[in-house]
Amino acid sequence: MQIDAIDQVHIRMRLKHPFQTSFGTQTDVDKILIAVRSDGVTGWGESPTSSTPGYSYETVHTAWHIQRDYLIPLLLASTITGADDVGRVLRPVRGHPMAKAAIEAAVRDAQAQQAGTSVAAMLGATRDRVPVGVSVGVQPTEDALIERVERFLGEGYARIKVKIKPGWDVAPIARLREAFPEATFMADANSAYTLADRRIFTILDAYDLLMIEQPLAHNDLIDHADLQRELATPLCLDESITSVGRLREAVAMGSGRVINLKPGRVGGWAESVRIHDVCVDHNLDLWVGGMLESGVGRAHNLALAALPGVTLPGDISATARYWHEDIVDHDFTLNPGGTMSLPKGPGIGVQVVPAALERVTVRRETYRPA
Ligand code: OSB
Ligand code: MG
């Protein structure tokens, strides 16, 4: 593949509703879009960063720096046949998975467009629509939570994920379960607890949750294994699974039974497919998470979610759940039954709308081979 130019675009988009987790509240999201221009096509990828190092150590600023000063020069200086070579090319840089993932994604979109195929087909997808859920942030009151969940259930989401944190856990979950006895709920703690809080989880165990996501430290596997032995509810790992190697360690330890797969967290889609394959081999449930992406990241995530080993609804919600105005020409919506269809067409199946991108652009740079 001949790369003619790479564009790096810092975007800031205002969420319709502020999103509160155990590590903070986001009103605006800061992401980096990467465009790879090659032989007449432009492929797009997204680094699902934020402005602060709350979910991971990466921020929009670290990703900008690592891409500009290291990753983009490495890519422009090398010869690749396609997206599956990008991991090897970027390997001299340790860590910084979100910075790397956008570059691999953009190359993949360009490569698929040139081949006249979809990114989904290229990854091994076997479906044209996937079940999806929605993630509900910490709310100011229990009444507000009930109202919001009721709306999302009415829109048809296949499951509702509720963010929890110390002081906002057992009571809101009990209220929800009482209000909606049949609904599929799960909780996500974003690492807000320790084993000293065991009692909270043994209580939550009685509320028939589909899973409890990342209750303990962001880089822990061993305490999760300890807690999982005590609970009937499956534990799901998000932050702790940073690579296929970490997943194999989690399998060996019994740290959980479900994986939330976010390509940005594991350095890209090639590593994501390897993680998918290990989950299949070990009978782990798997779903594709989200990081409040724009339509570019959402399209890439949806393609991954169509792989056969993805067994549960993902955090891939409708455009209207996040944005007044997105930057792509496709409106992601729910089908009856709580599924979302993959956009049709080559690559990721969506196009960036230049005027909409312009409105959210903070800064932009273009790089060319020497
Ligand atoms: O832990 O899954 C998470 C958003 C930002 C950072 C971390 C998480 C989330 C979500 C939102 O839960 C999922 C979405 O994009 O809808
Ligand atoms: Mg999570």
PDB file of N, CA and C and ligand atoms in Angstrom, residues 19 23 26 55 135 161 163 188 190 213 238 260 262 290-293 315 317 322, ligand 1:
ATOM      1  N   PHE A  19     -21.657  12.650  30.879  1.00  0.00           N
ATOM      2  CA  PHE A  19     -21.531  11.220  31.178  1.00  0.00           C
ATOM      3  C   PHE A  19     -20.665  11.057  32.413  1.00  0.00           C
ATOM      4  N   PHE A  23     -14.785   7.663  37.720  1.00  0.00           N
ATOM      5  CA  PHE A  23     -13.550   8.468  37.643  1.00  0.00           C
ATOM      6  C   PHE A  23     -13.783   9.906  37.208  1.00  0.00           C
ATOM      7  N   GLN A  26     -17.726  13.606  32.049  1.00  0.00           N
ATOM      8  CA  GLN A  26     -17.332  14.177  30.753  1.00  0.00           C
ATOM      9  C   GLN A  26     -18.514  14.934  30.160  1.00  0.00           C
ATOM     10  N   TYR A  55      -9.772   7.050  32.547  1.00  0.00           N
ATOM     11  CA  TYR A  55     -10.008   5.648  32.176  1.00  0.00           C
ATOM     12  C   TYR A  55      -8.683   4.938  31.956  1.00  0.00           C
ATOM     13  N   SER A 135     -25.110   2.333  27.804  1.00  0.00           N
ATOM     14  CA  SER A 135     -24.422   2.550  29.069  1.00  0.00           C
ATOM     15  C   SER A 135     -24.951   3.841  29.683  1.00  0.00           C
ATOM     16  N   LYS A 161     -26.659  -1.012  30.790  1.00  0.00           N
ATOM     17  CA  LYS A 161     -25.514  -1.008  31.712  1.00  0.00           C
ATOM     18  C   LYS A 161     -25.592   0.242  32.574  1.00  0.00           C
ATOM     19  N   LYS A 163     -23.682   2.565  35.432  1.00  0.00           N
ATOM     20  CA  LYS A 163     -22.414   2.876  36.092  1.00  0.00           C
ATOM     21  C   LYS A 163     -22.647   2.916  37.604  1.00  0.00           C
ATOM     22  N   ASP A 188     -21.297  -1.407  35.882  1.00  0.00           N
ATOM     23  CA  ASP A 188     -19.893  -1.164  35.554  1.00  0.00           C
ATOM     24  C   ASP A 188     -19.310  -0.211  36.597  1.00  0.00           C
ATOM     25  N   ASN A 190     -15.924   0.626  36.827  1.00  0.00           N
ATOM     26  CA  ASN A 190     -14.693   1.309  36.403  1.00  0.00           C
ATOM     27  C   ASN A 190     -13.643   1.356  37.531  1.00  0.00           C
ATOM     28  N   GLU A 213     -19.026  -5.368  35.708  1.00  0.00           N
ATOM     29  CA  GLU A 213     -17.841  -5.021  34.925  1.00  0.00           C
ATOM     30  C   GLU A 213     -16.799  -4.296  35.779  1.00  0.00           C
ATOM     31  N   ASP A 238     -12.772  -5.157  31.743  1.00  0.00           N
ATOM     32  CA  ASP A 238     -12.604  -4.087  30.751  1.00  0.00           C
ATOM     33  C   ASP A 238     -11.152  -3.592  30.861  1.00  0.00           C
ATOM     34  N   ASN A 260     -15.112  -7.349  27.917  1.00  0.00           N
ATOM     35  CA  ASN A 260     -15.527  -6.162  27.170  1.00  0.00           C
ATOM     36  C   ASN A 260     -14.333  -5.797  26.298  1.00  0.00           C
ATOM     37  N   LYS A 262     -12.458  -3.531  23.717  1.00  0.00           N
ATOM     38  CA  LYS A 262     -12.378  -2.194  23.118  1.00  0.00           C
ATOM     39  C   LYS A 262     -11.087  -2.129  22.324  1.00  0.00           C
ATOM     40  N   GLY A 290     -17.511   0.507  24.192  1.00  0.00           N
ATOM     41  CA  GLY A 290     -17.449   1.806  23.521  1.00  0.00           C
ATOM     42  C   GLY A 290     -16.781   2.808  24.424  1.00  0.00           C
ATOM     43  N   MET A 291     -16.337   3.897  23.818  1.00  0.00           N
ATOM     44  CA  MET A 291     -15.685   4.991  24.553  1.00  0.00           C
ATOM     45  C   MET A 291     -16.255   6.310  24.044  1.00  0.00           C
ATOM     46  N   LEU A 292     -17.591   6.357  23.903  1.00  0.00           N
ATOM     47  CA  LEU A 292     -18.248   7.584  23.459  1.00  0.00           C
ATOM     48  C   LEU A 292     -17.636   8.068  22.142  1.00  0.00           C
ATOM     49  N   GLU A 293     -17.494   7.153  21.181  1.00  0.00           N
ATOM     50  CA  GLU A 293     -16.855   7.484  19.915  1.00  0.00           C
ATOM     51  C   GLU A 293     -17.760   8.321  19.011  1.00  0.00           C
ATOM     52  N   ASP A 315     -21.750  -2.056  23.823  1.00  0.00           N
ATOM     53  CA  ASP A 315     -22.012  -0.640  24.135  1.00  0.00           C
ATOM     54  C   ASP A 315     -21.888   0.163  22.849  1.00  0.00           C
ATOM     55  N   SER A 317     -24.335   2.364  20.866  1.00  0.00           N
ATOM     56  CA  SER A 317     -25.690   2.916  20.918  1.00  0.00           C
ATOM     57  C   SER A 317     -25.945   3.835  19.742  1.00  0.00           C
ATOM     58  N   TYR A 322     -25.863  10.011  21.797  1.00  0.00           N
ATOM     59  CA  TYR A 322     -24.646  10.757  22.137  1.00  0.00           C
ATOM     60  C   TYR A 322     -24.662  12.216  21.652  1.00  0.00           C
TER      61      TYR A 322
HETATM   62  O1  OSB B   1     -16.025   1.709  31.055  1.00  0.00           O
HETATM   63  O2  OSB B   1     -17.080   1.098  29.329  1.00  0.00           O
HETATM   64  C1  OSB B   1     -16.561   1.989  29.984  1.00  0.00           C
HETATM   65  C2  OSB B   1     -17.195   5.399  28.320  1.00  0.00           C
HETATM   66  C3  OSB B   1     -15.979   6.011  28.518  1.00  0.00           C
HETATM   67  C4  OSB B   1     -14.994   5.329  29.201  1.00  0.00           C
HETATM   68  C5  OSB B   1     -15.233   4.047  29.700  1.00  0.00           C
HETATM   69  C6  OSB B   1     -16.440   3.421  29.488  1.00  0.00           C
HETATM   70  C7  OSB B   1     -17.455   4.123  28.815  1.00  0.00           C
HETATM   71  C8  OSB B   1     -18.805   3.595  28.604  1.00  0.00           C
HETATM   72  C9  OSB B   1     -19.590   4.208  27.455  1.00  0.00           C
HETATM   73  O3  OSB B   1     -19.337   2.806  29.336  1.00  0.00           O
HETATM   74  C10 OSB B   1     -19.874   3.259  26.367  1.00  0.00           C
HETATM   75  C11 OSB B   1     -20.369   3.969  25.125  1.00  0.00           C
HETATM   76  O4  OSB B   1     -19.545   4.385  24.286  1.00  0.00           O
HETATM   77  O5  OSB B   1     -21.577   4.102  24.994  1.00  0.00           O
END
